[in-house]
Amino acid sequence: MTRHFLTLNDLTPTELDALLQRAIELKQMRAAGERYEPFRGKVLGMLFEKSSTRTRVSFEAGMAHFGGSAIFLSPRDTQFGRGEPIEDSARVLSRMVDLIMIRTYAHETLETFATHSQVPVINALSDMYHPCQLLADMQTWYEHRGSIRGKQVAWIGDGNNMCHSYINAARQFGFKLHIASPANYTPDAKLLASHQDCVTLTNDPLEAASGADLIVTDVWASMGQEEESTQRVLDFKAYQINNNIMAVADNDALFMHCLPAHRGEEVSADVIDGRQSVVWDEAENRLHAQKALIEFLLK
Ligand code: CP
Ligand code: NVA
């Protein structure tokens, strides 16, 4: 059966743990200058309906390290953007490449694509989830602090795709997640309801941050919500991660952000550029974690 990676739930907790260990190993191999090219001649198709810096470069570089290659596709220059059905695009592309990653709007687009694909499909961000980022975040946590099991994580900000993937991660990696979001920006109600054992919701950022081992946030307006930006800046004003928030977290708490960040909005410059921030490791680990994912799906 073809395995896909549309959400973190597509892998078991045991598989996820093994994948992180492999990511750490691949990172060490690269640092040692070791050549490892198990996927010569293999091709990754990359379909981007939204902008990207980290995701595109990490997937493309990862395939190059492995001896394979990647093809960048956007709606502007493919029939996908001119209304060719997703099902047909999936049937055609998956006869030509070995693996496909998609960054899109509706999560259903990914599900439909995967249903009709002969090869593994990776979610490189949808409006609902961003599971690849969580692999990198969990690797980063592990490298700095060891196991995240039983730890306390605070998500402060929009109940968006990243927040939803943190909800899945709480169950899959065994941590407690405390979410603080403004009333009209809370995460998906069904997802929350099915994770009551490991996730809480408040609208008080200090309450969520209190005693946390890890503080995480993301932009206030995600891709596709640009026209709401002005209103969102007003609605999220009290949710900035700054020294007042970090002061109530554990003294050794880490700060993460998937990037791109807006200093002075969701995070103050002194926090993102400060001693507790691990955002650059987090960004680099996109490369190593996704290489481990590619290897898992292609082997
Ligand atoms: N964090 C992340 O996915 O970054 P890009 O949008 O640059 O890919
Ligand atoms: N929530 C953000 C994440 C960007 C990597 C967005 O969807 O735009």
PDB file of C-alpha atoms and ligand atoms in Angstrom:
ATOM      1  CA  MET A   1       0.000   0.000   0.000  1.00  0.00           C
ATOM      2  CA  THR A   2       1.281   3.490  -0.860  1.00  0.00           C
ATOM      3  CA  ARG A   3       2.038   5.490   2.288  1.00  0.00           C
ATOM      4  CA  HIS A   4       1.322   9.219   2.283  1.00  0.00           C
ATOM      5  CA  PHE A   5       2.196  12.000   4.740  1.00  0.00           C
ATOM      6  CA  LEU A   6      -0.815  14.306   4.815  1.00  0.00           C
ATOM      7  CA  THR A   7      -0.895  14.698   8.601  1.00  0.00           C
ATOM      8  CA  LEU A   8       1.264  13.511  11.510  1.00  0.00           C
ATOM      9  CA  ASN A   9      -1.295  10.756  12.073  1.00  0.00           C
ATOM     10  CA  ASP A  10      -0.156   8.990   8.899  1.00  0.00           C
ATOM     11  CA  LEU A  11       2.842   7.683  10.859  1.00  0.00           C
ATOM     12  CA  THR A  12       2.689   5.821  14.163  1.00  0.00           C
ATOM     13  CA  PRO A  13       4.402   7.345  17.228  1.00  0.00           C
ATOM     14  CA  THR A  14       7.091   4.645  16.887  1.00  0.00           C
ATOM     15  CA  GLU A  15       7.668   5.524  13.227  1.00  0.00           C
ATOM     16  CA  LEU A  16       7.813   9.232  14.083  1.00  0.00           C
ATOM     17  CA  ASP A  17      10.409   8.657  16.815  1.00  0.00           C
ATOM     18  CA  ALA A  18      12.524   6.558  14.450  1.00  0.00           C
ATOM     19  CA  LEU A  19      12.211   9.211  11.751  1.00  0.00           C
ATOM     20  CA  LEU A  20      13.540  11.911  14.097  1.00  0.00           C
ATOM     21  CA  GLN A  21      16.501   9.752  15.080  1.00  0.00           C
ATOM     22  CA  ARG A  22      17.210   9.160  11.404  1.00  0.00           C
ATOM     23  CA  ALA A  23      16.997  12.917  10.726  1.00  0.00           C
ATOM     24  CA  ILE A  24      19.631  13.510  13.400  1.00  0.00           C
ATOM     25  CA  GLU A  25      21.816  10.810  11.816  1.00  0.00           C
ATOM     26  CA  LEU A  26      21.431  12.272   8.320  1.00  0.00           C
ATOM     27  CA  LYS A  27      22.377  15.680   9.726  1.00  0.00           C
ATOM     28  CA  GLN A  28      25.564  14.214  11.236  1.00  0.00           C
ATOM     29  CA  MET A  29      26.411  12.427   7.977  1.00  0.00           C
ATOM     30  CA  ARG A  30      26.100  15.671   6.060  1.00  0.00           C
ATOM     31  CA  ALA A  31      28.208  17.557   8.621  1.00  0.00           C
ATOM     32  CA  ALA A  32      30.887  14.860   8.229  1.00  0.00           C
ATOM     33  CA  GLY A  33      30.853  15.386   4.471  1.00  0.00           C
ATOM     34  CA  GLU A  34      29.662  11.831   3.847  1.00  0.00           C
ATOM     35  CA  ARG A  35      28.094  11.197   0.432  1.00  0.00           C
ATOM     36  CA  TYR A  36      24.871   9.230   0.635  1.00  0.00           C
ATOM     37  CA  GLU A  37      23.047   8.930  -2.679  1.00  0.00           C
ATOM     38  CA  PRO A  38      20.504   6.128  -2.379  1.00  0.00           C
ATOM     39  CA  PHE A  39      17.976   7.798  -4.695  1.00  0.00           C
ATOM     40  CA  ARG A  40      19.911   8.383  -7.920  1.00  0.00           C
ATOM     41  CA  GLY A  41      17.436   8.748 -10.754  1.00  0.00           C
ATOM     42  CA  LYS A  42      14.511   9.320  -8.386  1.00  0.00           C
ATOM     43  CA  VAL A  43      12.387  12.417  -8.956  1.00  0.00           C
ATOM     44  CA  LEU A  44      10.294  14.479  -6.547  1.00  0.00           C
ATOM     45  CA  GLY A  45       7.461  16.561  -8.054  1.00  0.00           C
ATOM     46  CA  MET A  46       6.796  19.748  -6.060  1.00  0.00           C
ATOM     47  CA  LEU A  47       3.486  21.489  -6.631  1.00  0.00           C
ATOM     48  CA  PHE A  48       3.274  24.933  -4.993  1.00  0.00           C
ATOM     49  CA  GLU A  49       0.006  26.898  -4.985  1.00  0.00           C
ATOM     50  CA  LYS A  50       1.458  29.263  -2.340  1.00  0.00           C
ATOM     51  CA  SER A  51       4.831  30.953  -1.826  1.00  0.00           C
ATOM     52  CA  SER A  52       7.713  29.250  -0.044  1.00  0.00           C
ATOM     53  CA  THR A  53      11.353  29.701   0.837  1.00  0.00           C
ATOM     54  CA  ARG A  54      12.201  26.973   3.391  1.00  0.00           C
ATOM     55  CA  THR A  55       9.960  24.235   2.060  1.00  0.00           C
ATOM     56  CA  ARG A  56      11.035  24.538  -1.533  1.00  0.00           C
ATOM     57  CA  VAL A  57      14.744  24.810  -0.816  1.00  0.00           C
ATOM     58  CA  SER A  58      14.808  22.042   1.793  1.00  0.00           C
ATOM     59  CA  PHE A  59      12.989  19.543  -0.430  1.00  0.00           C
ATOM     60  CA  GLU A  60      14.987  20.441  -3.524  1.00  0.00           C
ATOM     61  CA  ALA A  61      18.339  20.390  -1.696  1.00  0.00           C
ATOM     62  CA  GLY A  62      17.376  17.165   0.065  1.00  0.00           C
ATOM     63  CA  MET A  63      16.719  15.370  -3.231  1.00  0.00           C
ATOM     64  CA  ALA A  64      20.007  16.691  -4.633  1.00  0.00           C
ATOM     65  CA  HIS A  65      21.909  15.369  -1.573  1.00  0.00           C
ATOM     66  CA  PHE A  66      20.291  11.973  -2.145  1.00  0.00           C
ATOM     67  CA  GLY A  67      21.456  11.920  -5.773  1.00  0.00           C
ATOM     68  CA  GLY A  68      17.936  12.505  -7.106  1.00  0.00           C
ATOM     69  CA  SER A  69      16.214  15.577  -8.467  1.00  0.00           C
ATOM     70  CA  ALA A  70      13.136  17.717  -7.963  1.00  0.00           C
ATOM     71  CA  ILE A  71      10.790  19.541 -10.341  1.00  0.00           C
ATOM     72  CA  PHE A  72       9.189  22.800  -9.207  1.00  0.00           C
ATOM     73  CA  LEU A  73       5.621  23.213 -10.489  1.00  0.00           C
ATOM     74  CA  SER A  74       3.292  26.159  -9.949  1.00  0.00           C
ATOM     75  CA  PRO A  75      -0.301  26.792 -11.074  1.00  0.00           C
ATOM     76  CA  ARG A  76       0.949  29.691 -13.190  1.00  0.00           C
ATOM     77  CA  ASP A  77       2.727  27.429 -15.621  1.00  0.00           C
ATOM     78  CA  THR A  78       0.949  24.081 -15.402  1.00  0.00           C
ATOM     79  CA  GLN A  79      -2.478  22.863 -16.530  1.00  0.00           C
ATOM     80  CA  PHE A  80      -3.260  22.462 -12.807  1.00  0.00           C
ATOM     81  CA  GLY A  81      -3.725  26.237 -12.715  1.00  0.00           C
ATOM     82  CA  ARG A  82      -6.008  26.144 -15.753  1.00  0.00           C
ATOM     83  CA  GLY A  83      -8.518  23.803 -14.169  1.00  0.00           C
ATOM     84  CA  GLU A  84      -7.300  20.310 -15.111  1.00  0.00           C
ATOM     85  CA  PRO A  85      -8.985  18.088 -12.511  1.00  0.00           C
ATOM     86  CA  ILE A  86      -6.863  17.194  -9.462  1.00  0.00           C
ATOM     87  CA  GLU A  87      -7.649  13.511 -10.033  1.00  0.00           C
ATOM     88  CA  ASP A  88      -6.222  13.649 -13.557  1.00  0.00           C
ATOM     89  CA  SER A  89      -3.162  15.621 -12.476  1.00  0.00           C
ATOM     90  CA  ALA A  90      -2.510  12.984  -9.790  1.00  0.00           C
ATOM     91  CA  ARG A  91      -2.862  10.095 -12.234  1.00  0.00           C
ATOM     92  CA  VAL A  92      -0.524  11.699 -14.749  1.00  0.00           C
ATOM     93  CA  LEU A  93       2.177  13.097 -12.432  1.00  0.00           C
ATOM     94  CA  SER A  94       2.389   9.922 -10.373  1.00  0.00           C
ATOM     95  CA  ARG A  95       3.204   7.896 -13.510  1.00  0.00           C
ATOM     96  CA  MET A  96       6.243  10.115 -14.094  1.00  0.00           C
ATOM     97  CA  VAL A  97       7.763  10.883 -10.709  1.00  0.00           C
ATOM     98  CA  ASP A  98       8.513   8.799  -7.599  1.00  0.00           C
ATOM     99  CA  LEU A  99       7.221  11.129  -4.909  1.00  0.00           C
ATOM    100  CA  ILE A 100       5.072  14.262  -4.846  1.00  0.00           C
ATOM    101  CA  MET A 101       4.845  17.146  -2.391  1.00  0.00           C
ATOM    102  CA  ILE A 102       2.029  19.675  -2.524  1.00  0.00           C
ATOM    103  CA  ARG A 103       1.493  23.078  -0.905  1.00  0.00           C
ATOM    104  CA  THR A 104      -2.116  24.064  -1.371  1.00  0.00           C
ATOM    105  CA  TYR A 105      -5.167  25.769   0.146  1.00  0.00           C
ATOM    106  CA  ALA A 106      -7.919  23.204   0.833  1.00  0.00           C
ATOM    107  CA  HIS A 107      -6.717  20.095   2.643  1.00  0.00           C
ATOM    108  CA  GLU A 108      -9.227  18.102   0.548  1.00  0.00           C
ATOM    109  CA  THR A 109      -7.117  18.874  -2.534  1.00  0.00           C
ATOM    110  CA  LEU A 110      -4.295  16.863  -0.982  1.00  0.00           C
ATOM    111  CA  GLU A 111      -6.620  14.028   0.008  1.00  0.00           C
ATOM    112  CA  THR A 112      -8.098  13.821  -3.484  1.00  0.00           C
ATOM    113  CA  PHE A 113      -4.647  13.937  -5.041  1.00  0.00           C
ATOM    114  CA  ALA A 114      -3.370  11.184  -2.732  1.00  0.00           C
ATOM    115  CA  THR A 115      -6.368   8.951  -3.486  1.00  0.00           C
ATOM    116  CA  HIS A 116      -5.500   9.017  -7.189  1.00  0.00           C
ATOM    117  CA  SER A 117      -1.707   8.929  -6.879  1.00  0.00           C
ATOM    118  CA  GLN A 118       0.383   5.803  -7.391  1.00  0.00           C
ATOM    119  CA  VAL A 119       3.263   7.317  -5.438  1.00  0.00           C
ATOM    120  CA  PRO A 120       3.546   8.816  -1.924  1.00  0.00           C
ATOM    121  CA  VAL A 121       2.165  12.325  -1.441  1.00  0.00           C
ATOM    122  CA  ILE A 122       3.552  14.751   1.155  1.00  0.00           C
ATOM    123  CA  ASN A 123       1.612  17.685   2.626  1.00  0.00           C
ATOM    124  CA  ALA A 124       3.936  20.674   2.328  1.00  0.00           C
ATOM    125  CA  LEU A 125       1.259  22.890   3.973  1.00  0.00           C
ATOM    126  CA  SER A 126      -2.482  23.170   3.557  1.00  0.00           C
ATOM    127  CA  ASP A 127      -4.911  25.585   5.208  1.00  0.00           C
ATOM    128  CA  MET A 128      -5.494  22.863   7.809  1.00  0.00           C
ATOM    129  CA  TYR A 129      -2.070  21.324   8.581  1.00  0.00           C
ATOM    130  CA  HIS A 130       1.702  21.776   8.237  1.00  0.00           C
ATOM    131  CA  PRO A 131       3.098  18.409   9.375  1.00  0.00           C
ATOM    132  CA  CYS A 132       6.592  18.766   7.814  1.00  0.00           C
ATOM    133  CA  GLN A 133       7.246  21.757  10.062  1.00  0.00           C
ATOM    134  CA  LEU A 134       6.381  19.652  13.110  1.00  0.00           C
ATOM    135  CA  LEU A 135       8.988  17.056  12.166  1.00  0.00           C
ATOM    136  CA  ALA A 136      11.592  19.830  12.175  1.00  0.00           C
ATOM    137  CA  ASP A 137      10.265  21.330  15.418  1.00  0.00           C
ATOM    138  CA  MET A 138      10.288  17.974  17.199  1.00  0.00           C
ATOM    139  CA  GLN A 139      13.814  17.238  15.946  1.00  0.00           C
ATOM    140  CA  THR A 140      14.919  20.654  17.203  1.00  0.00           C
ATOM    141  CA  TRP A 141      13.381  20.067  20.619  1.00  0.00           C
ATOM    142  CA  TYR A 142      15.049  16.649  20.845  1.00  0.00           C
ATOM    143  CA  GLU A 143      18.471  18.036  19.941  1.00  0.00           C
ATOM    144  CA  HIS A 144      18.244  20.738  22.601  1.00  0.00           C
ATOM    145  CA  ARG A 145      16.332  19.015  25.385  1.00  0.00           C
ATOM    146  CA  GLY A 146      15.862  15.271  24.717  1.00  0.00           C
ATOM    147  CA  SER A 147      12.435  13.636  24.792  1.00  0.00           C
ATOM    148  CA  ILE A 148       9.389  15.926  24.699  1.00  0.00           C
ATOM    149  CA  ARG A 149       7.167  13.308  26.357  1.00  0.00           C
ATOM    150  CA  GLY A 150       5.335  14.810  29.351  1.00  0.00           C
ATOM    151  CA  LYS A 151       6.546  18.356  28.625  1.00  0.00           C
ATOM    152  CA  GLN A 152       4.328  21.425  28.526  1.00  0.00           C
ATOM    153  CA  VAL A 153       4.028  23.333  25.253  1.00  0.00           C
ATOM    154  CA  ALA A 154       2.233  26.678  24.804  1.00  0.00           C
ATOM    155  CA  TRP A 155       0.815  27.664  21.424  1.00  0.00           C
ATOM    156  CA  ILE A 156      -0.018  31.370  21.531  1.00  0.00           C
ATOM    157  CA  GLY A 157      -1.755  32.995  18.561  1.00  0.00           C
ATOM    158  CA  ASP A 158      -3.892  31.924  15.642  1.00  0.00           C
ATOM    159  CA  GLY A 159      -5.649  28.542  15.701  1.00  0.00           C
ATOM    160  CA  ASN A 160      -4.227  27.892  12.225  1.00  0.00           C
ATOM    161  CA  ASN A 161      -2.559  25.087  10.233  1.00  0.00           C
ATOM    162  CA  MET A 162       0.518  25.103  12.487  1.00  0.00           C
ATOM    163  CA  CYS A 163      -1.639  25.061  15.608  1.00  0.00           C
ATOM    164  CA  HIS A 164      -3.587  22.078  14.220  1.00  0.00           C
ATOM    165  CA  SER A 165      -0.367  20.182  13.572  1.00  0.00           C
ATOM    166  CA  TYR A 166       0.743  20.949  17.149  1.00  0.00           C
ATOM    167  CA  ILE A 167      -2.557  19.440  18.335  1.00  0.00           C
ATOM    168  CA  ASN A 168      -1.773  16.249  16.405  1.00  0.00           C
ATOM    169  CA  ALA A 169       1.798  16.324  17.709  1.00  0.00           C
ATOM    170  CA  ALA A 170       0.612  16.528  21.335  1.00  0.00           C
ATOM    171  CA  ARG A 171      -0.991  13.093  20.933  1.00  0.00           C
ATOM    172  CA  GLN A 172       1.679  11.550  18.700  1.00  0.00           C
ATOM    173  CA  PHE A 173       4.669  12.750  20.744  1.00  0.00           C
ATOM    174  CA  GLY A 174       2.994  12.696  24.171  1.00  0.00           C
ATOM    175  CA  PHE A 175       3.150  16.300  25.412  1.00  0.00           C
ATOM    176  CA  LYS A 176       0.574  18.659  26.944  1.00  0.00           C
ATOM    177  CA  LEU A 177      -0.442  21.544  24.693  1.00  0.00           C
ATOM    178  CA  HIS A 178      -1.909  24.751  26.122  1.00  0.00           C
ATOM    179  CA  ILE A 179      -3.374  26.970  23.415  1.00  0.00           C
ATOM    180  CA  ALA A 180      -4.178  30.672  23.847  1.00  0.00           C
ATOM    181  CA  SER A 181      -6.110  32.253  20.966  1.00  0.00           C
ATOM    182  CA  PRO A 182      -8.482  35.226  20.666  1.00  0.00           C
ATOM    183  CA  ALA A 183     -12.176  34.263  20.615  1.00  0.00           C
ATOM    184  CA  ASN A 184     -12.706  34.364  16.847  1.00  0.00           C
ATOM    185  CA  TYR A 185      -9.441  32.635  16.000  1.00  0.00           C
ATOM    186  CA  THR A 186      -9.629  29.377  17.958  1.00  0.00           C
ATOM    187  CA  PRO A 187      -8.547  26.078  16.375  1.00  0.00           C
ATOM    188  CA  ASP A 188     -10.889  23.639  14.642  1.00  0.00           C
ATOM    189  CA  ALA A 189     -13.539  22.605  17.190  1.00  0.00           C
ATOM    190  CA  LYS A 190     -13.717  18.950  16.104  1.00  0.00           C
ATOM    191  CA  LEU A 191      -9.959  18.527  16.281  1.00  0.00           C
ATOM    192  CA  LEU A 192      -9.918  20.104  19.755  1.00  0.00           C
ATOM    193  CA  ALA A 193     -12.775  17.931  20.962  1.00  0.00           C
ATOM    194  CA  SER A 194     -10.932  14.775  19.959  1.00  0.00           C
ATOM    195  CA  HIS A 195      -7.759  15.838  21.802  1.00  0.00           C
ATOM    196  CA  GLN A 196      -9.150  16.863  25.183  1.00  0.00           C
ATOM    197  CA  ASP A 197      -6.797  14.461  26.952  1.00  0.00           C
ATOM    198  CA  CYS A 198      -3.716  16.387  25.807  1.00  0.00           C
ATOM    199  CA  VAL A 199      -4.871  19.885  24.721  1.00  0.00           C
ATOM    200  CA  THR A 200      -6.416  22.849  26.587  1.00  0.00           C
ATOM    201  CA  LEU A 201      -7.727  26.156  25.211  1.00  0.00           C
ATOM    202  CA  THR A 202      -7.846  29.579  26.854  1.00  0.00           C
ATOM    203  CA  ASN A 203      -7.862  33.165  25.632  1.00  0.00           C
ATOM    204  CA  ASP A 204      -5.270  34.210  28.218  1.00  0.00           C
ATOM    205  CA  PRO A 205      -1.736  34.025  26.818  1.00  0.00           C
ATOM    206  CA  LEU A 206      -0.134  34.282  30.292  1.00  0.00           C
ATOM    207  CA  GLU A 207      -2.176  31.334  31.509  1.00  0.00           C
ATOM    208  CA  ALA A 208      -1.079  29.189  28.547  1.00  0.00           C
ATOM    209  CA  ALA A 209       2.565  30.237  28.900  1.00  0.00           C
ATOM    210  CA  SER A 210       2.741  29.705  32.651  1.00  0.00           C
ATOM    211  CA  GLY A 211       5.416  27.085  33.416  1.00  0.00           C
ATOM    212  CA  ALA A 212       5.746  26.097  29.727  1.00  0.00           C
ATOM    213  CA  ASP A 213       8.864  24.293  28.480  1.00  0.00           C
ATOM    214  CA  LEU A 214       8.321  25.475  24.923  1.00  0.00           C
ATOM    215  CA  ILE A 215       6.590  28.609  23.606  1.00  0.00           C
ATOM    216  CA  VAL A 216       5.474  28.570  19.964  1.00  0.00           C
ATOM    217  CA  THR A 217       3.769  31.087  17.741  1.00  0.00           C
ATOM    218  CA  ASP A 218       3.211  31.873  14.066  1.00  0.00           C
ATOM    219  CA  VAL A 219       2.120  34.779  11.887  1.00  0.00           C
ATOM    220  CA  TRP A 220      -1.211  36.442  12.664  1.00  0.00           C
ATOM    221  CA  ALA A 221      -2.300  36.368   9.009  1.00  0.00           C
ATOM    222  CA  SER A 222      -1.470  33.212   7.066  1.00  0.00           C
ATOM    223  CA  MET A 223      -1.063  32.930   3.305  1.00  0.00           C
ATOM    224  CA  GLY A 224      -4.442  33.611   1.736  1.00  0.00           C
ATOM    225  CA  GLN A 225      -5.544  35.910   4.600  1.00  0.00           C
ATOM    226  CA  GLU A 226      -3.612  38.994   3.493  1.00  0.00           C
ATOM    227  CA  GLU A 227      -6.713  41.181   3.242  1.00  0.00           C
ATOM    228  CA  GLU A 228      -7.532  40.469   6.919  1.00  0.00           C
ATOM    229  CA  SER A 229      -4.102  41.648   8.092  1.00  0.00           C
ATOM    230  CA  THR A 230      -5.146  45.052   9.458  1.00  0.00           C
ATOM    231  CA  GLN A 231      -8.019  43.630  11.503  1.00  0.00           C
ATOM    232  CA  ARG A 232      -5.872  40.756  12.714  1.00  0.00           C
ATOM    233  CA  VAL A 233      -3.132  43.082  13.993  1.00  0.00           C
ATOM    234  CA  LEU A 234      -5.784  44.678  16.214  1.00  0.00           C
ATOM    235  CA  ASP A 235      -7.339  41.392  17.337  1.00  0.00           C
ATOM    236  CA  PHE A 236      -4.019  39.702  18.178  1.00  0.00           C
ATOM    237  CA  LYS A 237      -2.325  42.664  19.886  1.00  0.00           C
ATOM    238  CA  ALA A 238      -2.351  41.020  23.331  1.00  0.00           C
ATOM    239  CA  TYR A 239      -0.874  37.788  21.937  1.00  0.00           C
ATOM    240  CA  GLN A 240       2.646  38.945  21.109  1.00  0.00           C
ATOM    241  CA  ILE A 241       5.428  36.714  22.451  1.00  0.00           C
ATOM    242  CA  ASN A 242       7.641  39.134  24.347  1.00  0.00           C
ATOM    243  CA  ASN A 243       9.580  39.151  27.606  1.00  0.00           C
ATOM    244  CA  ASN A 244       6.354  39.374  29.659  1.00  0.00           C
ATOM    245  CA  ILE A 245       5.267  36.028  28.205  1.00  0.00           C
ATOM    246  CA  MET A 246       8.728  34.431  28.441  1.00  0.00           C
ATOM    247  CA  ALA A 247       8.952  35.569  32.099  1.00  0.00           C
ATOM    248  CA  VAL A 248       6.106  33.280  33.190  1.00  0.00           C
ATOM    249  CA  ALA A 249       7.392  30.263  31.232  1.00  0.00           C
ATOM    250  CA  ASP A 250      10.063  27.925  32.578  1.00  0.00           C
ATOM    251  CA  ASN A 251      13.423  29.649  32.902  1.00  0.00           C
ATOM    252  CA  ASP A 252      14.920  27.306  30.299  1.00  0.00           C
ATOM    253  CA  ALA A 253      11.911  27.441  27.974  1.00  0.00           C
ATOM    254  CA  LEU A 254      12.679  27.425  24.259  1.00  0.00           C
ATOM    255  CA  PHE A 255      11.007  29.653  21.676  1.00  0.00           C
ATOM    256  CA  MET A 256      10.003  28.355  18.235  1.00  0.00           C
ATOM    257  CA  HIS A 257       8.442  29.933  15.138  1.00  0.00           C
ATOM    258  CA  CYS A 258       8.115  28.216  11.760  1.00  0.00           C
ATOM    259  CA  LEU A 259       9.079  31.470   9.953  1.00  0.00           C
ATOM    260  CA  PRO A 260       8.714  33.807   8.150  1.00  0.00           C
ATOM    261  CA  ALA A 261       8.311  36.025  11.244  1.00  0.00           C
ATOM    262  CA  HIS A 262       7.148  39.596  11.742  1.00  0.00           C
ATOM    263  CA  ARG A 263       9.215  41.192  14.499  1.00  0.00           C
ATOM    264  CA  GLY A 264       7.059  43.600  16.499  1.00  0.00           C
ATOM    265  CA  GLU A 265       3.862  41.691  15.645  1.00  0.00           C
ATOM    266  CA  GLU A 266       3.560  38.092  16.826  1.00  0.00           C
ATOM    267  CA  VAL A 267       7.032  38.131  18.398  1.00  0.00           C
ATOM    268  CA  SER A 268       9.272  40.870  19.766  1.00  0.00           C
ATOM    269  CA  ALA A 269      12.753  41.197  18.295  1.00  0.00           C
ATOM    270  CA  ASP A 270      14.406  40.517  21.657  1.00  0.00           C
ATOM    271  CA  VAL A 271      12.650  37.143  21.970  1.00  0.00           C
ATOM    272  CA  ILE A 272      13.178  35.849  18.415  1.00  0.00           C
ATOM    273  CA  ASP A 273      16.794  37.053  18.447  1.00  0.00           C
ATOM    274  CA  GLY A 274      17.331  36.175  22.107  1.00  0.00           C
ATOM    275  CA  ARG A 275      18.925  33.311  24.099  1.00  0.00           C
ATOM    276  CA  GLN A 276      15.832  31.082  24.180  1.00  0.00           C
ATOM    277  CA  SER A 277      15.092  31.189  20.462  1.00  0.00           C
ATOM    278  CA  VAL A 278      15.973  28.131  18.346  1.00  0.00           C
ATOM    279  CA  VAL A 279      14.326  29.306  15.123  1.00  0.00           C
ATOM    280  CA  TRP A 280      17.434  28.910  12.935  1.00  0.00           C
ATOM    281  CA  ASP A 281      17.963  25.301  14.016  1.00  0.00           C
ATOM    282  CA  GLU A 282      14.261  24.774  13.403  1.00  0.00           C
ATOM    283  CA  ALA A 283      14.574  26.121   9.867  1.00  0.00           C
ATOM    284  CA  GLU A 284      17.696  24.057   9.122  1.00  0.00           C
ATOM    285  CA  ASN A 285      16.043  20.917  10.431  1.00  0.00           C
ATOM    286  CA  ARG A 286      13.384  21.156   7.733  1.00  0.00           C
ATOM    287  CA  LEU A 287      16.131  19.794   5.473  1.00  0.00           C
ATOM    288  CA  HIS A 288      17.191  16.879   7.663  1.00  0.00           C
ATOM    289  CA  ALA A 289      13.715  15.895   8.863  1.00  0.00           C
ATOM    290  CA  GLN A 290      12.309  15.888   5.332  1.00  0.00           C
ATOM    291  CA  LYS A 291      15.266  13.868   4.071  1.00  0.00           C
ATOM    292  CA  ALA A 292      14.358  11.274   6.694  1.00  0.00           C
ATOM    293  CA  LEU A 293      10.739  11.472   5.508  1.00  0.00           C
ATOM    294  CA  ILE A 294      11.713  11.057   1.840  1.00  0.00           C
ATOM    295  CA  GLU A 295      13.828   8.050   2.749  1.00  0.00           C
ATOM    296  CA  PHE A 296      10.976   6.552   4.785  1.00  0.00           C
ATOM    297  CA  LEU A 297       8.495   6.962   1.930  1.00  0.00           C
ATOM    298  CA  LEU A 298      10.803   5.815  -0.890  1.00  0.00           C
ATOM    299  CA  LYS A 299      12.226   2.739   0.823  1.00  0.00           C
TER     300      LYS A 299
HETATM  301  N1   CP B   1       8.051  27.463   7.525  1.00  0.00           N
HETATM  302  C1   CP B   1       7.804  27.343   6.198  1.00  0.00           C
HETATM  303  O1   CP B   1       7.092  26.449   5.745  1.00  0.00           O
HETATM  304  O2   CP B   1       8.442  28.272   5.425  1.00  0.00           O
HETATM  305  P1   CP B   1       8.214  28.577   3.864  1.00  0.00           P
HETATM  306  O3   CP B   1       6.838  29.157   3.721  1.00  0.00           O
HETATM  307  O4   CP B   1       9.297  29.540   3.518  1.00  0.00           O
HETATM  308  O5   CP B   1       8.330  27.290   3.106  1.00  0.00           O
HETATM  309  N1  NVA B   2       0.509  29.698   9.056  1.00  0.00           N
HETATM  310  C1  NVA B   2       1.446  30.112   8.043  1.00  0.00           C
HETATM  311  C2  NVA B   2       2.634  29.205   8.001  1.00  0.00           C
HETATM  312  C3  NVA B   2       3.681  29.568   6.994  1.00  0.00           C
HETATM  313  C4  NVA B   2       4.815  28.596   6.929  1.00  0.00           C
HETATM  314  C5  NVA B   2       0.744  30.161   6.697  1.00  0.00           C
HETATM  315  O1  NVA B   2      -0.050  29.250   6.414  1.00  0.00           O
HETATM  316  O2  NVA B   2       0.969  31.095   5.935  1.00  0.00           O
END
